[in-house]
Amino acid sequence: MTTVLGLCALIAVDFFIGRKPHDVSIKEAGIWTIVWIVLAALFGLGLLIAGEGQASGEFFAGFITEKSLSVDNLFVFILIMAKFSVPSHLQQRVLLFGVLIALVLRAIFIAAGAAVIANFSWVFYIFGAFLIYTAWKLIQEARADEEEEDWEENRLLKSIEKKFGVSDRYEGTKLFVRKNGKKIMTPLMVVMLAIGTTDVLFAMDSIPAIFGLTQDPYIVFTANAFALMGLRQLYFLIGGLLRKLVHLSYGLSVILGFIGVKLVLHALHENGVHVPEISIPVSLGVICGVLVITTITSLMASKKQQEREAAAGKDEASKDSIEA
């Protein structure tokens, strides 16, 4: 309970500081990104100092995994912002409420997942198989090299818009306005709902993934909370860099596949089958190693692509000058 109250206090401070709509600078985003990462590190170290070495390792493995999956989710957030033409000074408000909605949804999923795991150990087979399938799907999408340039609203969001109606322009920070005597939503409210409800799909792989690293609901929730709360600032800090992480899907597929195998091995072990289990230090090493390699290869590939595009531009310019 103390941890939850502490997290609520941090969220309140974050909300108080960002309550006034404004364009978020790189400096502001960078400072707050560092603050959230440091707080997460201090929490994990606090568990270690308190003698909870296993819980500390599980927290760091879970936090890093959730953070990396959240970075991938930022691609969708960018598409949603573009879809609804959200003014730059309102984007931080959208993300703040979107993250709050996501936290509530994650808490519900975590509670449900913990209850299912406590009563039905065979669910580890389902979680493991689902993660392995998700990993394979990510690889297929990455190999297809097809970028999603648009985002489609889900059925729930469309039904809400149809029921309440939506105004044709933003009304500052207002979520509802009255038009012709009827209370309708503003586009800002729709975007907040879009960000929050889209997280339901994100949770479909992130929650099973972290349960593959720890079965402690406390660690699952805190790792998710720390990963999500710094997501808003990370959006503004690395928005441009995201385009350069061209191999991120491959890295995430390896991580999800690895955790899926870990879950299946754990399920077999629980059923009395003598199979090796993957320890948390090994899991943490694999996750960090994959992310480092993915980042390096992505930046190298992006640099080569830029060089090829620059060379192609020069050749085109030379042809134009010759023709002239």
Short mmCIF file of C-alpha atoms in Angstrom, two decimals:
data_model
loop_
_atom_site.label_atom_id
_atom_site.label_comp_id
_atom_site.label_asym_id
_atom_site.label_seq_id
_atom_site.Cartn_x
_atom_site.Cartn_y
_atom_site.Cartn_z
CA MET A 1 0.00 0.00 0.00
CA THR A 2 2.88 2.37 0.81
CA THR A 3 4.34 1.84 -2.65
CA VAL A 4 0.99 2.52 -4.34
CA LEU A 5 0.56 5.73 -2.32
CA GLY A 6 4.10 6.77 -3.23
CA LEU A 7 3.45 6.15 -6.92
CA CYS A 8 0.19 8.13 -6.68
CA ALA A 9 2.11 11.01 -5.10
CA LEU A 10 4.67 10.95 -7.93
CA ILE A 11 1.89 10.92 -10.52
CA ALA A 12 0.26 13.88 -8.75
CA VAL A 13 3.55 15.82 -8.84
CA ASP A 14 4.01 14.95 -12.51
CA PHE A 15 0.45 16.09 -13.24
CA PHE A 16 0.89 19.33 -11.26
CA ILE A 17 4.06 20.23 -13.16
CA GLY A 18 2.55 19.38 -16.57
CA ARG A 19 -0.98 20.66 -15.88
CA LYS A 20 -0.55 23.73 -18.09
CA PRO A 21 -0.63 22.83 -21.81
CA HIS A 22 2.69 23.68 -23.45
CA ASP A 23 5.20 22.48 -26.01
CA VAL A 24 7.56 20.08 -24.25
CA SER A 25 11.20 20.92 -24.88
CA ILE A 26 13.95 18.33 -25.33
CA LYS A 27 15.53 19.60 -22.09
CA GLU A 28 12.33 19.13 -20.07
CA ALA A 29 11.68 15.69 -21.56
CA GLY A 30 15.29 14.65 -20.94
CA ILE A 31 15.28 15.75 -17.29
CA TRP A 32 12.04 13.94 -16.48
CA THR A 33 13.08 10.81 -18.38
CA ILE A 34 16.22 10.65 -16.24
CA VAL A 35 14.17 11.31 -13.08
CA TRP A 36 11.82 8.37 -13.76
CA ILE A 37 14.67 6.01 -14.66
CA VAL A 38 16.60 7.00 -11.52
CA LEU A 39 13.48 6.48 -9.38
CA ALA A 40 13.00 3.02 -10.90
CA ALA A 41 16.67 2.19 -10.27
CA LEU A 42 16.42 3.39 -6.65
CA PHE A 43 13.31 1.27 -6.12
CA GLY A 44 15.08 -1.83 -7.47
CA LEU A 45 18.18 -1.12 -5.37
CA GLY A 46 15.93 -0.56 -2.36
CA LEU A 47 14.56 -4.07 -2.77
CA LEU A 48 18.13 -5.40 -2.97
CA ILE A 49 19.23 -3.51 0.17
CA ALA A 50 16.14 -4.79 1.98
CA GLY A 51 17.39 -8.30 1.35
CA GLU A 52 15.00 -9.05 -1.50
CA GLY A 53 17.64 -9.97 -4.06
CA GLN A 54 15.30 -12.19 -6.07
CA ALA A 55 12.58 -9.53 -6.16
CA SER A 56 15.14 -6.88 -7.17
CA GLY A 57 16.36 -8.95 -10.11
CA GLU A 58 12.79 -9.68 -11.18
CA PHE A 59 11.90 -5.98 -10.98
CA PHE A 60 14.81 -4.89 -13.16
CA ALA A 61 14.15 -7.63 -15.72
CA GLY A 62 10.46 -6.74 -15.77
CA PHE A 63 11.07 -2.99 -15.92
CA ILE A 64 13.52 -3.24 -18.82
CA THR A 65 11.20 -5.59 -20.74
CA GLU A 66 8.15 -3.37 -20.20
CA LYS A 67 10.14 -0.26 -21.08
CA SER A 68 11.35 -1.75 -24.34
CA LEU A 69 7.83 -2.87 -25.26
CA SER A 70 6.56 0.63 -24.38
CA VAL A 71 9.10 2.20 -26.74
CA ASP A 72 7.67 0.07 -29.54
CA ASN A 73 4.19 1.28 -28.56
CA LEU A 74 5.30 4.90 -29.06
CA PHE A 75 5.09 4.29 -32.82
CA VAL A 76 1.33 3.82 -32.44
CA PHE A 77 1.04 6.91 -30.23
CA ILE A 78 2.70 8.98 -32.95
CA LEU A 79 0.23 7.64 -35.52
CA ILE A 80 -2.73 8.43 -33.24
CA MET A 81 -1.50 11.99 -32.66
CA ALA A 82 -1.13 12.46 -36.42
CA LYS A 83 -4.52 10.87 -37.13
CA PHE A 84 -6.33 13.38 -34.92
CA SER A 85 -3.99 16.32 -35.73
CA VAL A 86 -3.38 16.96 -32.03
CA PRO A 87 -1.87 20.45 -31.44
CA SER A 88 1.69 20.14 -30.11
CA HIS A 89 0.89 22.03 -26.89
CA LEU A 90 -1.89 19.53 -26.03
CA GLN A 91 0.08 16.35 -26.71
CA GLN A 92 1.58 16.15 -23.23
CA ARG A 93 -1.91 16.39 -21.68
CA VAL A 94 -3.17 13.60 -23.97
CA LEU A 95 -0.28 11.33 -23.02
CA LEU A 96 -0.65 12.05 -19.30
CA PHE A 97 -4.30 10.98 -19.18
CA GLY A 98 -3.62 8.15 -21.63
CA VAL A 99 -0.94 6.76 -19.31
CA LEU A 100 -3.29 7.08 -16.31
CA ILE A 101 -5.96 5.09 -18.17
CA ALA A 102 -3.29 2.54 -19.11
CA LEU A 103 -2.20 2.18 -15.47
CA VAL A 104 -5.77 1.44 -14.37
CA LEU A 105 -6.22 -1.11 -17.16
CA ARG A 106 -2.87 -2.75 -16.38
CA ALA A 107 -3.81 -3.03 -12.68
CA ILE A 108 -7.01 -4.85 -13.66
CA PHE A 109 -5.16 -7.19 -16.03
CA ILE A 110 -2.47 -7.90 -13.43
CA ALA A 111 -5.03 -8.73 -10.74
CA ALA A 112 -6.89 -11.03 -13.12
CA GLY A 113 -3.65 -12.65 -14.32
CA ALA A 114 -2.43 -13.25 -10.76
CA ALA A 115 -5.75 -14.84 -9.81
CA VAL A 116 -5.71 -17.15 -12.84
CA ILE A 117 -2.09 -18.19 -12.27
CA ALA A 118 -2.74 -18.90 -8.58
CA ASN A 119 -5.56 -21.30 -9.44
CA PHE A 120 -4.57 -22.71 -12.82
CA SER A 121 -0.86 -23.41 -13.29
CA TRP A 122 -1.51 -24.73 -16.81
CA VAL A 123 -2.10 -21.12 -17.93
CA PHE A 124 1.70 -20.82 -18.21
CA TYR A 125 1.50 -23.05 -21.30
CA ILE A 126 -1.01 -20.65 -22.87
CA PHE A 127 1.06 -17.57 -21.96
CA GLY A 128 4.22 -19.19 -23.29
CA ALA A 129 2.61 -20.31 -26.55
CA PHE A 130 1.05 -16.87 -27.02
CA LEU A 131 4.40 -15.09 -26.56
CA ILE A 132 6.15 -17.44 -28.98
CA TYR A 133 3.37 -16.82 -31.52
CA THR A 134 3.66 -13.04 -30.96
CA ALA A 135 7.42 -13.26 -31.48
CA TRP A 136 6.94 -15.11 -34.77
CA LYS A 137 4.31 -12.56 -35.86
CA LEU A 138 6.67 -9.66 -35.10
CA ILE A 139 9.38 -11.25 -37.24
CA GLN A 140 6.95 -11.80 -40.11
CA GLU A 141 5.84 -8.15 -39.96
CA ALA A 142 9.43 -6.91 -39.80
CA ARG A 143 10.47 -9.08 -42.78
CA ALA A 144 7.49 -7.84 -44.77
CA ASP A 145 8.96 -4.36 -44.31
CA GLU A 146 5.52 -2.80 -44.33
CA GLU A 147 5.17 0.31 -42.19
CA GLU A 148 1.76 1.23 -40.86
CA GLU A 149 1.22 4.78 -42.10
CA ASP A 150 -2.28 5.07 -40.66
CA TRP A 151 -4.15 4.05 -37.56
CA GLU A 152 -7.70 2.74 -37.49
CA GLU A 153 -10.03 3.36 -34.58
CA ASN A 154 -11.23 0.26 -32.74
CA ARG A 155 -14.90 -0.64 -32.57
CA LEU A 156 -15.28 0.45 -28.94
CA LEU A 157 -13.99 3.92 -29.74
CA LYS A 158 -16.21 4.23 -32.81
CA SER A 159 -19.29 3.25 -30.81
CA ILE A 160 -18.47 5.83 -28.13
CA GLU A 161 -18.05 8.56 -30.76
CA LYS A 162 -21.36 7.57 -32.36
CA LYS A 163 -23.21 7.63 -29.04
CA PHE A 164 -21.88 10.91 -27.65
CA GLY A 165 -20.91 12.79 -30.82
CA VAL A 166 -17.69 14.70 -31.40
CA SER A 167 -17.11 18.42 -31.99
CA ASP A 168 -15.32 19.50 -35.14
CA ARG A 169 -12.46 21.32 -33.39
CA TYR A 170 -10.34 21.33 -30.24
CA GLU A 171 -11.67 23.44 -27.36
CA GLY A 172 -8.47 23.98 -25.37
CA THR A 173 -8.27 21.41 -22.56
CA LYS A 174 -12.03 20.84 -22.45
CA LEU A 175 -13.16 17.23 -22.77
CA PHE A 176 -16.86 17.95 -23.33
CA VAL A 177 -18.76 20.93 -24.77
CA ARG A 178 -22.42 21.74 -25.35
CA LYS A 179 -23.61 22.14 -28.92
CA ASN A 180 -27.26 22.75 -29.78
CA GLY A 181 -28.16 21.87 -26.20
CA LYS A 182 -26.39 18.49 -26.39
CA LYS A 183 -23.23 17.55 -24.49
CA ILE A 184 -20.66 16.12 -26.90
CA MET A 185 -17.03 15.08 -26.71
CA THR A 186 -14.14 17.16 -27.99
CA PRO A 187 -11.42 15.60 -30.16
CA LEU A 188 -9.12 15.81 -27.10
CA MET A 189 -11.33 13.35 -25.22
CA VAL A 190 -11.40 11.00 -28.20
CA VAL A 191 -7.61 10.99 -28.45
CA MET A 192 -7.25 10.28 -24.73
CA LEU A 193 -9.63 7.34 -25.06
CA ALA A 194 -7.74 6.15 -28.14
CA ILE A 195 -4.41 6.15 -26.31
CA GLY A 196 -5.89 4.44 -23.25
CA THR A 197 -7.96 1.77 -24.99
CA THR A 198 -5.17 0.95 -27.45
CA ASP A 199 -3.14 -0.06 -24.39
CA VAL A 200 -5.50 -3.00 -23.97
CA LEU A 201 -3.88 -4.51 -27.08
CA PHE A 202 -0.41 -3.66 -25.79
CA ALA A 203 -1.16 -5.42 -22.50
CA MET A 204 -1.97 -8.62 -24.37
CA ASP A 205 1.75 -9.31 -24.82
CA SER A 206 3.37 -7.22 -22.07
CA ILE A 207 1.43 -8.74 -19.15
CA PRO A 208 2.15 -12.40 -20.10
CA ALA A 209 5.76 -11.37 -20.77
CA ILE A 210 6.34 -9.98 -17.30
CA PHE A 211 4.51 -12.89 -15.66
CA GLY A 212 7.11 -15.00 -17.40
CA LEU A 213 9.77 -13.20 -15.35
CA THR A 214 7.96 -13.02 -12.00
CA GLN A 215 4.72 -14.28 -10.51
CA ASP A 216 4.71 -11.63 -7.77
CA PRO A 217 1.80 -9.21 -8.51
CA TYR A 218 3.60 -6.50 -6.52
CA ILE A 219 6.67 -6.66 -8.77
CA VAL A 220 4.52 -6.96 -11.88
CA PHE A 221 2.57 -3.80 -11.00
CA THR A 222 5.55 -1.68 -9.93
CA ALA A 223 7.58 -2.65 -13.01
CA ASN A 224 4.64 -1.71 -15.24
CA ALA A 225 3.99 1.52 -13.33
CA PHE A 226 7.58 2.77 -13.54
CA ALA A 227 7.81 1.80 -17.22
CA LEU A 228 4.58 3.61 -18.13
CA MET A 229 5.03 6.74 -16.05
CA GLY A 230 8.15 7.80 -17.90
CA LEU A 231 6.57 7.05 -21.27
CA ARG A 232 5.14 10.55 -21.76
CA GLN A 233 8.53 12.25 -21.50
CA LEU A 234 10.18 9.54 -23.57
CA TYR A 235 7.70 10.28 -26.36
CA PHE A 236 9.01 13.83 -26.73
CA LEU A 237 12.65 12.88 -26.15
CA ILE A 238 13.09 10.16 -28.75
CA GLY A 239 10.18 10.81 -31.11
CA GLY A 240 12.59 11.35 -34.01
CA LEU A 241 14.93 8.57 -32.92
CA LEU A 242 12.15 5.99 -33.12
CA ARG A 243 12.34 6.01 -36.91
CA LYS A 244 15.97 4.92 -36.62
CA LEU A 245 15.25 1.85 -34.48
CA VAL A 246 14.57 -0.23 -37.59
CA HIS A 247 15.51 -3.53 -35.92
CA LEU A 248 13.47 -3.00 -32.75
CA SER A 249 10.79 -5.48 -33.84
CA TYR A 250 13.45 -8.18 -34.29
CA GLY A 251 14.85 -7.48 -30.83
CA LEU A 252 11.43 -7.57 -29.20
CA SER A 253 10.57 -10.79 -31.02
CA VAL A 254 13.71 -12.43 -29.60
CA ILE A 255 12.87 -11.21 -26.09
CA LEU A 256 9.23 -12.34 -26.26
CA GLY A 257 10.21 -15.70 -27.76
CA PHE A 258 12.84 -16.18 -25.04
CA ILE A 259 10.33 -15.41 -22.27
CA GLY A 260 7.79 -17.67 -23.95
CA VAL A 261 10.25 -20.59 -23.84
CA LYS A 262 11.03 -19.70 -20.22
CA LEU A 263 7.32 -19.89 -19.37
CA VAL A 264 6.89 -23.29 -21.02
CA LEU A 265 9.94 -24.66 -19.19
CA HIS A 266 8.56 -23.29 -15.92
CA ALA A 267 5.18 -24.94 -16.58
CA LEU A 268 6.85 -28.28 -17.31
CA HIS A 269 8.93 -27.98 -14.16
CA GLU A 270 5.77 -27.25 -12.11
CA ASN A 271 4.24 -30.44 -13.52
CA GLY A 272 7.19 -32.54 -12.34
CA VAL A 273 9.07 -32.73 -15.64
CA HIS A 274 12.83 -32.48 -15.13
CA VAL A 275 13.82 -29.62 -17.41
CA PRO A 276 16.28 -26.75 -16.86
CA GLU A 277 14.80 -23.48 -15.63
CA ILE A 278 16.14 -20.11 -16.74
CA SER A 279 17.25 -17.96 -13.83
CA ILE A 280 16.53 -14.24 -13.45
CA PRO A 281 20.23 -13.21 -13.88
CA VAL A 282 20.31 -15.10 -17.20
CA SER A 283 17.00 -13.53 -18.25
CA LEU A 284 18.24 -10.05 -17.36
CA GLY A 285 21.47 -10.63 -19.30
CA VAL A 286 19.66 -11.88 -22.39
CA ILE A 287 17.16 -8.99 -22.37
CA CYS A 288 19.84 -6.30 -21.94
CA GLY A 289 22.14 -7.93 -24.48
CA VAL A 290 19.42 -8.18 -27.14
CA LEU A 291 18.41 -4.54 -26.65
CA VAL A 292 22.01 -3.30 -26.88
CA ILE A 293 22.69 -5.30 -30.05
CA THR A 294 19.36 -4.23 -31.57
CA THR A 295 20.05 -0.55 -30.89
CA ILE A 296 23.58 -0.69 -32.36
CA THR A 297 22.54 -2.57 -35.51
CA SER A 298 19.50 -0.28 -35.96
CA LEU A 299 21.60 2.89 -35.81
CA MET A 300 24.17 1.39 -38.19
CA ALA A 301 21.45 0.39 -40.67
CA SER A 302 19.80 3.83 -40.44
CA LYS A 303 23.12 5.55 -41.07
CA LYS A 304 23.77 3.43 -44.17
CA GLN A 305 20.24 4.15 -45.43
CA GLN A 306 20.78 7.89 -45.00
CA GLU A 307 24.08 7.66 -46.88
CA ARG A 308 22.39 5.79 -49.74
CA GLU A 309 19.58 8.35 -49.89
CA ALA A 310 22.11 11.21 -49.87
CA ALA A 311 24.10 9.56 -52.68
CA ALA A 312 20.91 8.97 -54.68
CA GLY A 313 19.97 12.63 -54.20
CA LYS A 314 23.32 13.78 -55.51
CA ASP A 315 23.05 11.51 -58.56
CA GLU A 316 19.58 12.87 -59.31
CA ALA A 317 20.83 16.42 -58.97
CA SER A 318 23.73 15.68 -61.33
CA LYS A 319 21.36 14.22 -63.93
CA ASP A 320 19.12 17.29 -63.70
CA SER A 321 22.07 19.66 -64.16
CA ILE A 322 23.31 17.71 -67.20
CA GLU A 323 19.87 17.72 -68.80
CA ALA A 324 19.57 21.44 -68.16
#
